[in-house]
Amino acid sequence: LVVPATFNAGSGSRKNLSRSSSGLSARRQRHSQRRCVAAAAAADSTGVEWDDQGPSDVNPTDLSESEEERGREGGWRGGRSEEEKAQSDSRQKIFNNIAPMYDNLNDWLSLGQHRVWKRMTVGWSRARPGDSVLDICCGSGDLSFLLAEKVGPTGRVTGLDFAAQQLVVAAQKQQESYSARRVDMRWIEGDALDLPFPAATFDAVTMGYGLRNVTSIRRALEEIRRVLKDGSSAAILDFNHTEDPLVAAFQEFALQGAVVPVARLFGLSEEYEYLLPSIRRFPTGRQQEQLGRDAGFSKAVHYEIGGGLMGVLVLQK
């Protein structure tokens, strides 16, 4: 049994999304239809099949547009340098590769603490029952499922990621969870720098370990602000680029001495060796606060958690 990979498993979801997209520009509508393909869960042991045709109302001429035409119209790949495209492709490959072991590795490498940090992040998002919420760079769905607990059966959770294999895992986890199946959840393959949603769509936004991996933090924050409703909040969890030399030394020791060696046991050392350099390039908490204000948020506060190893940037529109 395969759930059609439209936008969720519920009836009428495609029509609802089409209505909500009425305010988009023609370019963003085509962009949204072309790329917003949700993961579908299969009940058999062969895994998950994809309906890579997307919504049935997609115009075939849109699907046949050339990369050159999409670049000219400012599509999700257009407007980026070749270096940025290469970085994006490399990171996409990493997260697809680690998808099968991602949850187990997170548990082992953080001794389960990542679940505490994620629950704190969802709390800072101020998601409420009945809300429509977005989890960007959702991965295998940990934050999405915590959001589902908050919004309940009357709410809606949208998980977006650029790594298709992560969405497969998330969709499978939803099918295996009674409580998650009761919530309107959809899994969308998309780009954090060009979110395929109208402005002021969501009551809350979360992002877990994604801001550090985008090619433009400023643009990612601007997109989050655009899709948030006025007065709503976003909470962004990631490794903390600490300014404390002792914490920085311990962080380096933990990553190089524990995380990478454990990942190596599973043949994933290359996928995890990028962590330390990416943290060193990541803005500090104070710099993130300034980036949030520069992106137009009225409030931006960065909280260090996990002994300073992690941080949560909380933004309010």
Short mmCIF file of C-alpha atoms in Angstrom, two decimals:
data_model
loop_
_atom_site.label_atom_id
_atom_site.label_comp_id
_atom_site.label_asym_id
_atom_site.label_seq_id
_atom_site.Cartn_x
_atom_site.Cartn_y
_atom_site.Cartn_z
CA LEU A 1 0.00 0.00 0.00
CA VAL A 2 1.42 3.36 -1.02
CA VAL A 3 0.09 6.68 0.20
CA PRO A 4 0.10 9.05 -2.80
CA ALA A 5 2.92 11.55 -2.43
CA THR A 6 1.01 14.76 -2.85
CA PHE A 7 1.16 16.96 0.22
CA ASN A 8 -0.28 14.68 2.88
CA ALA A 9 -2.30 11.54 3.18
CA GLY A 10 -5.58 13.32 3.87
CA SER A 11 -8.23 13.98 1.27
CA GLY A 12 -8.47 17.44 -0.23
CA SER A 13 -4.98 18.48 0.80
CA ARG A 14 -3.96 19.31 -2.74
CA LYS A 15 -6.99 21.56 -3.23
CA ASN A 16 -6.36 23.32 0.07
CA LEU A 17 -2.75 24.06 -0.81
CA SER A 18 -3.77 25.32 -4.22
CA ARG A 19 -6.16 27.80 -2.62
CA SER A 20 -3.51 28.93 -0.15
CA SER A 21 -1.08 29.62 -2.97
CA SER A 22 -3.34 32.09 -4.75
CA GLY A 23 -1.26 35.03 -3.61
CA LEU A 24 2.01 33.66 -4.95
CA SER A 25 3.64 35.02 -8.04
CA ALA A 26 3.38 32.90 -11.16
CA ARG A 27 7.04 32.02 -10.81
CA ARG A 28 6.71 30.86 -7.22
CA GLN A 29 3.55 28.88 -8.02
CA ARG A 30 5.41 26.92 -10.70
CA HIS A 31 8.37 26.57 -8.37
CA SER A 32 6.12 25.30 -5.56
CA GLN A 33 4.28 22.80 -7.73
CA ARG A 34 7.47 21.54 -9.33
CA ARG A 35 9.39 20.82 -6.14
CA CYS A 36 6.88 20.30 -3.35
CA VAL A 37 6.73 16.53 -3.54
CA ALA A 38 5.93 14.92 -0.20
CA ALA A 39 7.32 11.61 0.98
CA ALA A 40 4.96 8.64 0.77
CA ALA A 41 5.16 5.70 3.17
CA ALA A 42 4.94 2.15 1.89
CA ALA A 43 3.67 -0.68 4.06
CA ASP A 44 5.80 -3.37 2.47
CA SER A 45 9.41 -4.11 3.36
CA THR A 46 10.73 -2.68 0.12
CA GLY A 47 10.52 0.81 1.58
CA VAL A 48 8.93 3.93 0.20
CA GLU A 49 7.88 4.82 -3.30
CA TRP A 50 7.74 8.36 -4.57
CA ASP A 51 5.05 9.99 -6.66
CA ASP A 52 7.57 12.20 -8.40
CA GLN A 53 4.91 13.74 -10.60
CA GLY A 54 3.69 15.93 -7.76
CA PRO A 55 0.19 17.41 -7.74
CA SER A 56 -1.95 16.37 -10.70
CA ASP A 57 -2.71 19.98 -11.60
CA VAL A 58 0.92 20.71 -12.50
CA ASN A 59 1.20 21.97 -16.05
CA PRO A 60 3.45 19.61 -18.07
CA THR A 61 5.05 22.61 -19.73
CA ASP A 62 6.21 23.80 -16.30
CA LEU A 63 7.88 20.46 -15.68
CA SER A 64 9.73 20.65 -18.96
CA GLU A 65 11.27 24.07 -18.38
CA SER A 66 15.00 24.04 -18.86
CA GLU A 67 17.47 24.79 -16.09
CA GLU A 68 18.46 27.91 -18.04
CA GLU A 69 14.85 29.18 -18.05
CA ARG A 70 14.43 28.48 -14.36
CA GLY A 71 17.66 30.34 -13.66
CA ARG A 72 16.47 33.38 -15.58
CA GLU A 73 13.22 33.51 -13.66
CA GLY A 74 15.03 33.38 -10.34
CA GLY A 75 14.09 29.85 -9.37
CA TRP A 76 15.46 28.02 -6.36
CA ARG A 77 18.76 27.24 -8.11
CA GLY A 78 18.93 30.47 -10.06
CA GLY A 79 20.72 33.38 -8.46
CA ARG A 80 23.33 31.21 -6.73
CA SER A 81 26.97 31.03 -7.58
CA GLU A 82 28.48 27.78 -8.81
CA GLU A 83 30.30 27.47 -5.48
CA GLU A 84 27.02 27.78 -3.55
CA LYS A 85 25.36 25.19 -5.77
CA ALA A 86 28.27 22.81 -5.21
CA GLN A 87 28.10 23.33 -1.44
CA SER A 88 24.36 22.71 -1.45
CA ASP A 89 24.71 19.54 -3.51
CA SER A 90 27.47 18.26 -1.23
CA ARG A 91 25.41 18.81 1.92
CA GLN A 92 22.35 17.26 0.30
CA LYS A 93 24.40 14.14 -0.45
CA ILE A 94 25.64 14.00 3.13
CA PHE A 95 22.17 14.06 4.65
CA ASN A 96 20.81 11.53 2.17
CA ASN A 97 23.71 9.20 3.00
CA ILE A 98 23.24 9.33 6.77
CA ALA A 99 19.43 9.06 6.70
CA PRO A 100 19.21 5.32 7.59
CA MET A 101 21.34 5.75 10.74
CA TYR A 102 20.53 9.38 11.56
CA ASP A 103 18.19 8.78 14.53
CA ASN A 104 20.35 6.11 16.16
CA LEU A 105 23.52 8.15 15.74
CA ASN A 106 21.87 11.20 17.30
CA ASP A 107 20.88 9.13 20.33
CA TRP A 108 24.30 7.56 20.75
CA LEU A 109 26.39 10.64 20.06
CA SER A 110 24.40 12.96 22.34
CA LEU A 111 23.54 10.30 24.95
CA GLY A 112 19.91 11.11 24.25
CA GLN A 113 20.27 14.78 25.15
CA HIS A 114 19.25 15.94 21.67
CA ARG A 115 15.67 15.05 22.57
CA VAL A 116 15.77 17.48 25.49
CA TRP A 117 17.23 20.24 23.33
CA LYS A 118 14.59 19.69 20.65
CA ARG A 119 11.75 19.80 23.17
CA MET A 120 13.12 23.09 24.48
CA THR A 121 13.25 24.43 20.94
CA VAL A 122 9.63 23.55 20.28
CA GLY A 123 8.66 25.26 23.53
CA TRP A 124 10.39 28.46 22.41
CA SER A 125 8.49 28.34 19.10
CA ARG A 126 5.24 29.00 21.04
CA ALA A 127 3.30 26.51 18.92
CA ARG A 128 -0.28 26.07 20.23
CA PRO A 129 -3.18 23.66 19.62
CA GLY A 130 -4.72 24.25 16.23
CA ASP A 131 -1.69 26.08 14.82
CA SER A 132 -0.24 25.60 11.36
CA VAL A 133 3.51 25.17 11.87
CA LEU A 134 6.59 24.61 9.73
CA ASP A 135 9.72 22.59 10.51
CA ILE A 136 12.50 23.58 8.11
CA CYS A 137 15.37 21.14 7.50
CA CYS A 138 13.15 18.64 9.28
CA GLY A 139 15.37 15.63 8.63
CA SER A 140 13.77 12.48 9.98
CA GLY A 141 11.09 14.53 11.72
CA ASP A 142 12.03 14.75 15.42
CA LEU A 143 11.00 18.40 15.78
CA SER A 144 8.01 17.86 13.49
CA PHE A 145 6.61 15.14 15.75
CA LEU A 146 7.13 17.29 18.84
CA LEU A 147 5.29 20.09 17.05
CA ALA A 148 2.50 17.62 16.28
CA GLU A 149 2.11 17.02 20.01
CA LYS A 150 1.67 20.77 20.47
CA VAL A 151 -0.77 21.51 17.65
CA GLY A 152 -2.83 18.34 18.02
CA PRO A 153 -5.43 16.92 15.60
CA THR A 154 -6.81 20.39 14.83
CA GLY A 155 -3.41 21.71 13.73
CA ARG A 156 -1.14 21.10 10.79
CA VAL A 157 2.59 20.32 10.65
CA THR A 158 4.66 20.76 7.50
CA GLY A 159 8.14 19.24 7.44
CA LEU A 160 10.47 20.49 4.71
CA ASP A 161 13.90 19.17 3.80
CA PHE A 162 16.13 19.03 0.72
CA ALA A 163 17.25 15.45 1.47
CA ALA A 164 14.66 13.06 0.04
CA GLN A 165 15.89 10.05 2.01
CA GLN A 166 15.39 11.90 5.30
CA LEU A 167 11.76 12.53 4.30
CA VAL A 168 11.30 8.84 3.55
CA VAL A 169 12.34 8.04 7.12
CA ALA A 170 10.05 10.76 8.52
CA ALA A 171 7.05 9.48 6.56
CA GLN A 172 7.70 5.92 7.73
CA LYS A 173 7.92 7.07 11.36
CA GLN A 174 4.59 8.87 11.01
CA GLN A 175 2.91 5.74 9.67
CA GLU A 176 4.20 3.78 12.66
CA SER A 177 2.92 6.29 15.23
CA TYR A 178 -0.76 6.27 16.22
CA SER A 179 -0.63 9.80 17.63
CA ALA A 180 1.22 11.21 14.60
CA ARG A 181 -1.28 9.62 12.19
CA ARG A 182 -4.03 11.63 13.89
CA VAL A 183 -2.32 14.94 12.99
CA ASP A 184 -2.34 16.55 9.56
CA MET A 185 1.34 16.16 8.65
CA ARG A 186 2.96 16.63 5.27
CA TRP A 187 6.52 16.05 4.11
CA ILE A 188 7.87 18.32 1.40
CA GLU A 189 11.14 18.23 -0.48
CA GLY A 190 12.17 21.87 -0.79
CA ASP A 191 14.73 24.59 -0.31
CA ALA A 192 15.15 26.59 2.90
CA LEU A 193 16.31 29.58 0.86
CA ASP A 194 13.16 29.69 -1.28
CA LEU A 195 10.27 28.36 0.76
CA PRO A 196 7.32 27.32 -1.43
CA PHE A 197 4.63 28.96 0.72
CA PRO A 198 2.72 32.25 0.66
CA ALA A 199 3.65 35.03 3.06
CA ALA A 200 2.24 34.89 6.61
CA THR A 201 1.29 31.20 6.39
CA PHE A 202 2.57 29.76 9.67
CA ASP A 203 1.93 30.34 13.38
CA ALA A 204 5.36 28.98 14.34
CA VAL A 205 8.56 27.82 12.65
CA THR A 206 11.37 25.58 13.86
CA MET A 207 14.69 24.59 12.34
CA GLY A 208 17.02 21.98 13.77
CA TYR A 209 20.67 21.82 12.72
CA GLY A 210 19.90 23.47 9.39
CA LEU A 211 20.89 27.13 9.62
CA ARG A 212 24.58 26.18 9.82
CA ASN A 213 24.26 24.25 6.56
CA VAL A 214 22.52 26.76 4.30
CA THR A 215 24.57 28.74 1.81
CA SER A 216 23.02 32.06 2.91
CA ILE A 217 21.98 32.51 6.54
CA ARG A 218 20.58 35.98 5.85
CA ARG A 219 18.34 34.70 3.07
CA ALA A 220 17.16 31.74 5.18
CA LEU A 221 16.15 34.09 7.99
CA GLU A 222 14.36 36.42 5.58
CA GLU A 223 12.38 33.48 4.23
CA ILE A 224 11.42 32.38 7.74
CA ARG A 225 10.21 35.88 8.51
CA ARG A 226 8.24 36.03 5.26
CA VAL A 227 6.23 32.85 5.93
CA LEU A 228 5.60 33.65 9.62
CA LYS A 229 2.43 35.43 10.70
CA ASP A 230 2.82 38.76 12.51
CA GLY A 231 3.65 38.29 16.18
CA SER A 232 4.66 34.65 15.68
CA SER A 233 7.98 33.08 16.65
CA ALA A 234 10.69 30.91 15.18
CA ALA A 235 13.14 28.78 17.17
CA ILE A 236 16.36 27.60 15.55
CA LEU A 237 18.47 24.90 17.22
CA ASP A 238 22.07 24.25 16.22
CA PHE A 239 25.57 23.72 17.50
CA ASN A 240 26.80 26.77 19.36
CA HIS A 241 29.82 28.66 18.10
CA THR A 242 30.89 29.50 21.60
CA GLU A 243 33.08 32.41 22.58
CA ASP A 244 34.25 30.54 25.69
CA PRO A 245 37.66 28.95 24.95
CA LEU A 246 37.12 26.14 27.49
CA VAL A 247 33.77 25.15 25.98
CA ALA A 248 35.27 25.41 22.49
CA ALA A 249 38.12 23.08 23.50
CA PHE A 250 35.70 20.52 24.95
CA GLN A 251 33.47 20.78 21.87
CA GLU A 252 36.43 20.06 19.59
CA PHE A 253 37.55 17.16 21.79
CA ALA A 254 34.05 15.64 21.79
CA LEU A 255 33.63 15.94 18.04
CA GLN A 256 37.09 14.75 17.05
CA GLY A 257 37.52 12.23 19.83
CA ALA A 258 34.05 10.70 20.00
CA VAL A 259 31.61 11.72 17.28
CA VAL A 260 33.82 11.11 14.25
CA PRO A 261 35.28 7.80 15.55
CA VAL A 262 31.77 6.47 16.29
CA ALA A 263 30.57 7.57 12.86
CA ARG A 264 33.60 5.83 11.36
CA LEU A 265 32.33 2.52 12.75
CA PHE A 266 29.32 2.91 10.47
CA GLY A 267 31.34 4.05 7.47
CA LEU A 268 30.15 7.65 7.92
CA SER A 269 33.30 9.42 9.07
CA GLU A 270 33.41 11.66 5.99
CA GLU A 271 29.80 12.72 6.59
CA TYR A 272 30.58 13.80 10.19
CA GLU A 273 34.03 15.27 9.74
CA TYR A 274 32.43 18.40 8.31
CA LEU A 275 30.86 19.27 11.68
CA LEU A 276 33.78 21.05 13.35
CA PRO A 277 34.70 23.24 10.34
CA SER A 278 31.03 24.13 9.88
CA ILE A 279 30.73 25.20 13.53
CA ARG A 280 33.84 27.36 13.25
CA ARG A 281 32.30 29.13 10.24
CA PHE A 282 28.93 29.52 11.96
CA PRO A 283 28.13 32.94 13.49
CA THR A 284 28.32 33.29 17.26
CA GLY A 285 25.16 33.78 19.28
CA ARG A 286 25.55 37.55 19.31
CA GLN A 287 26.17 37.58 15.57
CA GLN A 288 23.07 35.46 15.00
CA GLU A 289 20.99 37.93 17.00
CA GLN A 290 22.22 40.74 14.77
CA LEU A 291 21.49 38.71 11.64
CA GLY A 292 17.96 38.16 12.92
CA ARG A 293 17.42 41.87 13.45
CA ASP A 294 18.93 42.62 10.04
CA ALA A 295 16.43 40.17 8.51
CA GLY A 296 13.59 42.25 9.96
CA PHE A 297 12.63 40.41 13.14
CA SER A 298 11.43 42.61 15.99
CA LYS A 299 13.15 40.42 18.60
CA ALA A 300 16.15 38.10 18.38
CA VAL A 301 17.61 36.29 21.39
CA HIS A 302 20.18 33.47 21.38
CA TYR A 303 20.15 31.00 24.28
CA GLU A 304 23.09 28.72 25.03
CA ILE A 305 22.01 25.26 26.18
CA GLY A 306 23.68 21.91 26.75
CA GLY A 307 26.54 23.46 28.70
CA GLY A 308 27.19 25.91 25.88
CA LEU A 309 27.62 23.21 23.26
CA MET A 310 24.26 23.99 21.63
CA GLY A 311 22.29 27.16 21.05
CA VAL A 312 18.75 28.20 20.17
CA LEU A 313 18.07 31.41 18.28
CA VAL A 314 14.55 32.64 19.11
CA LEU A 315 13.05 35.16 16.73
CA GLN A 316 9.76 37.07 16.79
CA LYS A 317 8.16 38.74 13.81
#
